[in-house]
Coordinates of C-alpha atoms and ligand atoms in Angstrom, one line a residue:
M1 CA -153.8 -94.0 49.7
S2 CA -152.5 -95.5 46.5
A3 CA -154.4 -95.0 44.0
K4 CA -154.2 -98.6 43.2
V5 CA -155.5 -100.0 46.0
R6 CA -158.9 -101.7 44.8
N7 CA -161.3 -100.7 47.0
K8 CA -164.2 -103.3 47.8
I9 CA -168.1 -104.1 49.7
E10 CA -170.1 -107.3 50.0
F11 CA -172.8 -107.2 51.9
L12 CA -172.2 -110.0 54.4
G13 CA -176.0 -109.8 55.1
T14 CA -178.9 -107.0 54.2
G15 CA -182.4 -108.6 55.9
T16 CA -183.7 -106.3 59.3
S17 CA -183.5 -107.9 63.2
Q18 CA -185.4 -111.2 62.7
G19 CA -183.4 -111.9 59.1
M20 CA -185.7 -113.3 55.9
P21 CA -187.2 -115.6 55.8
I22 CA -188.6 -114.4 60.1
I23 CA -189.6 -117.5 62.3
G24 CA -192.4 -119.7 61.3
C25 CA -193.4 -116.7 59.8
S26 CA -195.8 -118.2 56.1
C27 CA -195.5 -114.4 54.1
P28 CA -194.5 -114.9 49.5
V29 CA -191.5 -113.0 51.0
C30 CA -190.4 -114.9 53.2
R31 CA -192.0 -118.0 51.5
S32 CA -189.9 -116.7 48.4
D33 CA -187.1 -119.4 47.0
D34 CA -185.2 -116.8 45.4
F35 CA -181.6 -116.3 46.7
H36 CA -181.8 -112.3 47.3
D37 CA -184.8 -112.6 49.6
K38 CA -182.9 -115.2 51.9
R39 CA -181.1 -112.6 54.3
L40 CA -178.8 -112.8 56.9
R41 CA -178.8 -109.7 59.9
T42 CA -177.6 -106.4 58.3
S43 CA -173.4 -106.3 58.0
A44 CA -170.9 -105.8 55.4
Y45 CA -167.7 -106.6 54.3
I46 CA -165.2 -103.3 53.4
E47 CA -161.4 -103.5 52.0
Y48 CA -160.5 -100.0 52.4
G49 CA -157.4 -99.0 51.5
G50 CA -155.9 -102.1 52.4
L51 CA -157.7 -103.0 55.2
R52 CA -160.5 -106.0 56.3
L53 CA -163.1 -104.1 57.8
V54 CA -166.7 -105.5 59.2
V55 CA -169.2 -103.0 59.6
D56 CA -171.0 -105.1 62.5
A57 CA -170.8 -108.2 63.8
G58 CA -174.8 -109.6 64.2
P59 CA -175.4 -112.8 65.2
D60 CA -174.8 -114.6 61.8
F61 CA -171.6 -113.2 62.2
R62 CA -169.6 -117.3 62.0
Q63 CA -172.2 -117.9 59.0
Q64 CA -171.4 -115.0 57.1
I65 CA -167.6 -115.5 57.6
L66 CA -167.3 -118.8 56.3
R67 CA -170.1 -118.1 53.2
S68 CA -168.1 -115.2 52.5
G69 CA -164.3 -117.2 53.3
I70 CA -162.9 -114.2 54.7
R71 CA -159.8 -116.1 56.1
E72 CA -158.7 -112.7 57.9
L73 CA -160.5 -108.8 59.3
D74 CA -158.1 -105.8 60.6
A75 CA -160.9 -104.8 63.0
V76 CA -164.7 -104.5 63.6
L77 CA -166.7 -101.8 63.3
L78 CA -169.8 -100.9 65.2
T79 CA -172.9 -99.2 64.3
H80 CA -174.6 -99.4 67.8
M81 CA -175.2 -101.4 70.0
H82 CA -178.4 -103.9 69.0
K83 CA -178.2 -107.0 68.9
D84 CA -178.4 -107.5 65.9
H85 CA -175.2 -105.9 65.1
T86 CA -173.1 -106.8 67.9
G87 CA -174.3 -110.6 69.0
G88 CA -172.1 -112.7 67.2
L89 CA -168.6 -111.2 68.4
D90 CA -167.7 -114.1 70.6
D91 CA -167.2 -115.7 67.1
V92 CA -163.9 -112.9 67.2
R93 CA -162.6 -116.0 68.8
A94 CA -160.9 -117.2 65.3
F95 CA -159.5 -114.3 64.4
N96 CA -158.2 -114.5 68.0
Y97 CA -156.5 -117.5 67.1
F98 CA -155.4 -117.4 63.3
M99 CA -154.2 -114.0 63.6
H100 CA -152.7 -114.7 67.2
R101 CA -153.3 -111.0 68.3
A102 CA -156.9 -109.6 70.5
F103 CA -158.9 -108.4 68.0
P104 CA -160.0 -105.0 67.4
I105 CA -163.2 -103.2 68.0
Y106 CA -164.2 -99.4 66.9
A107 CA -167.3 -97.9 69.2
E108 CA -168.7 -95.6 71.2
P109 CA -168.4 -95.1 74.2
M110 CA -171.9 -96.7 75.0
V111 CA -171.8 -99.1 73.0
Q112 CA -168.3 -100.5 74.6
D113 CA -170.2 -100.2 78.3
S114 CA -173.0 -102.3 76.8
L115 CA -170.3 -104.8 75.2
R116 CA -168.5 -105.1 78.6
R117 CA -172.0 -106.2 79.9
E118 CA -173.2 -108.3 77.0
Y119 CA -169.7 -109.8 77.1
A120 CA -169.0 -109.6 80.5
Y121 CA -166.7 -113.5 80.4
A122 CA -164.2 -111.0 78.2
F123 CA -163.4 -108.8 80.0
G124 CA -161.8 -108.8 83.6
D125 CA -159.3 -109.7 85.2
H126 CA -159.8 -113.6 85.0
R127 CA -161.0 -114.7 81.9
Y128 CA -161.6 -118.1 81.5
P129 CA -159.2 -119.6 79.2
G130 CA -160.3 -119.1 75.5
V131 CA -162.7 -116.7 75.8
P132 CA -163.0 -114.0 72.8
D133 CA -160.0 -111.5 73.3
F134 CA -161.3 -107.6 72.6
V135 CA -159.5 -105.0 71.9
L136 CA -162.0 -101.9 72.2
H137 CA -160.8 -98.6 70.4
T138 CA -163.0 -95.7 71.2
I139 CA -164.6 -93.7 68.6
G140 CA -167.1 -90.6 68.5
E141 CA -167.9 -87.5 65.3
E142 CA -164.4 -86.8 64.6
P143 CA -162.9 -89.2 61.2
F144 CA -160.4 -91.7 62.7
S145 CA -158.0 -93.6 61.5
I146 CA -156.8 -97.4 61.7
G147 CA -153.3 -97.9 59.8
G148 CA -153.0 -95.1 58.5
V149 CA -156.1 -95.0 56.5
E150 CA -158.8 -92.3 57.5
I151 CA -162.3 -92.7 58.3
I152 CA -165.1 -91.0 59.1
P153 CA -168.0 -91.5 60.7
V154 CA -171.1 -89.6 61.0
R155 CA -174.1 -89.3 63.1
A156 CA -177.5 -90.4 63.1
M157 CA -180.8 -90.8 65.3
H158 CA -182.4 -94.2 65.6
Y159 CA -185.1 -92.6 67.1
K160 CA -183.6 -91.9 70.7
L161 CA -180.9 -93.8 69.9
P162 CA -177.5 -92.2 68.8
I163 CA -175.5 -94.4 66.0
L164 CA -173.0 -94.2 63.5
G165 CA -172.2 -94.1 59.7
F166 CA -169.2 -94.3 58.1
R167 CA -168.0 -92.9 55.2
F168 CA -164.7 -94.7 53.3
G169 CA -164.0 -92.0 50.5
R170 CA -166.0 -92.7 48.0
L171 CA -168.3 -95.5 49.8
G172 CA -171.1 -94.2 52.3
Y173 CA -172.6 -96.2 55.0
L174 CA -175.7 -95.2 57.2
T175 CA -177.6 -98.5 58.8
D176 CA -180.4 -98.7 61.4
A177 CA -181.6 -94.5 61.5
N178 CA -184.9 -92.7 61.1
Y179 CA -183.5 -89.8 61.1
I180 CA -179.8 -87.6 59.3
S181 CA -179.2 -83.8 60.1
E182 CA -178.1 -81.8 57.1
E183 CA -174.7 -81.5 57.9
S184 CA -174.0 -85.5 58.3
I185 CA -176.0 -85.5 54.8
E186 CA -172.4 -83.3 53.6
R187 CA -170.7 -85.9 55.6
F188 CA -172.0 -88.0 52.8
R189 CA -171.9 -85.7 50.2
G190 CA -169.2 -87.0 46.8
V191 CA -170.2 -90.5 47.3
D192 CA -169.7 -93.2 44.3
I193 CA -172.0 -95.4 46.1
F194 CA -174.0 -94.7 48.9
V195 CA -175.8 -98.0 51.4
V196 CA -178.9 -97.1 53.3
S197 CA -181.0 -98.8 55.8
C198 CA -184.8 -99.4 54.4
I199 CA -187.7 -101.6 57.1
R200 CA -190.7 -101.6 54.8
R201 CA -193.3 -98.4 53.0
T202 CA -194.9 -97.7 56.0
P203 CA -193.0 -95.3 59.1
H204 CA -191.5 -96.6 60.8
I205 CA -190.6 -95.5 64.8
S206 CA -186.9 -95.6 64.8
H207 CA -185.8 -96.4 60.7
F208 CA -186.2 -95.0 57.6
S209 CA -190.1 -96.1 55.5
L210 CA -188.9 -96.7 51.6
D211 CA -189.9 -92.6 51.0
E212 CA -187.6 -91.4 53.7
A213 CA -185.0 -93.8 51.9
I214 CA -185.9 -92.4 48.7
D215 CA -185.8 -89.3 50.3
V216 CA -181.9 -89.3 52.2
C217 CA -180.4 -90.7 49.2
R218 CA -181.1 -87.9 46.8
R219 CA -180.2 -85.6 49.4
V220 CA -176.7 -87.2 50.2
G221 CA -176.8 -86.8 45.5
A222 CA -174.8 -90.8 44.8
R223 CA -174.9 -92.1 41.7
R224 CA -175.5 -95.1 42.9
C225 CA -177.6 -96.5 46.0
F226 CA -178.5 -99.2 48.1
L227 CA -181.5 -100.5 50.1
T228 CA -180.3 -102.6 53.2
H229 CA -181.9 -103.6 56.9
L230 CA -184.6 -104.7 54.2
S231 CA -187.8 -106.8 56.3
H232 CA -190.4 -108.9 55.5
Q233 CA -193.1 -105.9 54.7
L234 CA -191.2 -104.9 51.8
E235 CA -192.4 -107.0 48.1
K236 CA -190.0 -109.4 47.1
Y237 CA -186.4 -108.1 45.6
E238 CA -187.9 -108.8 41.5
D239 CA -190.4 -106.9 42.4
L240 CA -189.0 -104.2 45.0
S241 CA -186.3 -103.8 42.6
K242 CA -188.9 -102.4 39.4
T243 CA -190.8 -99.5 41.8
L244 CA -187.6 -98.0 42.4
P245 CA -186.0 -95.2 41.2
E246 CA -183.4 -95.2 38.7
G247 CA -179.9 -95.1 40.5
I248 CA -181.4 -97.1 44.1
E249 CA -181.4 -100.5 44.2
P250 CA -182.1 -103.4 47.3
A251 CA -178.7 -104.8 48.4
Y252 CA -179.2 -108.6 48.7
D253 CA -176.4 -111.1 50.8
G254 CA -173.6 -111.5 48.4
L255 CA -173.7 -108.1 45.8
S256 CA -170.1 -107.3 45.7
L257 CA -168.6 -103.7 44.3
T258 CA -165.5 -101.5 44.3
F259 CA -165.2 -98.4 44.6
Ligands
ZN301 ZN1 -180.9 -103.2 62.9
ZN302 ZN1 -193.1 -112.3 56.1
ZN303 ZN1 -180.6 -101.0 66.2

C-alpha cells in the first residue's frame, strides 16, 4: 500500500439496534436537540488503501449513503447477521445500476446463510428483474484481501454468536460484542484508532457495558478510542463525553477521521 493513500473512517451510524431517538420514547436523550444524539444504526464508511468500504448495512443504509454523498463503493463487510447490520442490503441495487456490476459482500458462511433466507428473492435461478445482485465472498478468521489490500478479521463473541471485528492497518473496528479473547486483542494491538461498541452503563447479555468497553480500549492501547452502538440508556453526548477517561470519546454520526 502506498504511504500516500489517505485512509479515512466516517461514522454513518452510531446507534443501537433501534436507533436514536427510539420511536415513542420521550426520555431526555431521545428528546435531545443536539445532532450528536441523533444516531442511525451502526455502520461505518472506510476508505482504506484505495478501497471504499462500508462495514454493515442496516435499515438506515440508503439514508446514510445519501447523507454522506457516497457514490461508489467497492464492497460491504458484515460483522454478523443481525437485522440492524444487514437490513438495508436491498439498496445495493443502486450500486448495481451505477457501477454496472454485481455487488461484493464479504461475510462468514453463517451470515451468508442468513442473507440467503432474508433475501431469498435475490438468490436462485429465476430472479425477478431488478432485484439486488449480490456476490458473496467468504471470510473467516484468516486475513483476506480485496483488490490486493489486506484486511484482518478479529473474532469476538456477541453472547453466543461469534462475530467479526476488522483491522484496517492503523484502524480497529469492533461492534456488537461482549467478549474478546487476549489473542483477538493482540490482533488489534498497535492501531491508532480503535472503535468499540458500548450499549449502556449496566451489564448487558450481549454487549459491552461502559466499564467493559473502557477495559477493552485499555487492553488494545490505542491513542484514540471511540464508542459506537450507543443506546438512550447512556447520557446525552455532551454529558457522556465529560465522564469518559482521556483518549475515549463517544462517536457520533458524521464524525470523520483519517488514519
Ligand atoms: Zn447491533
Ligand atoms: Zn429514549
Ligand atoms: Zn447484534
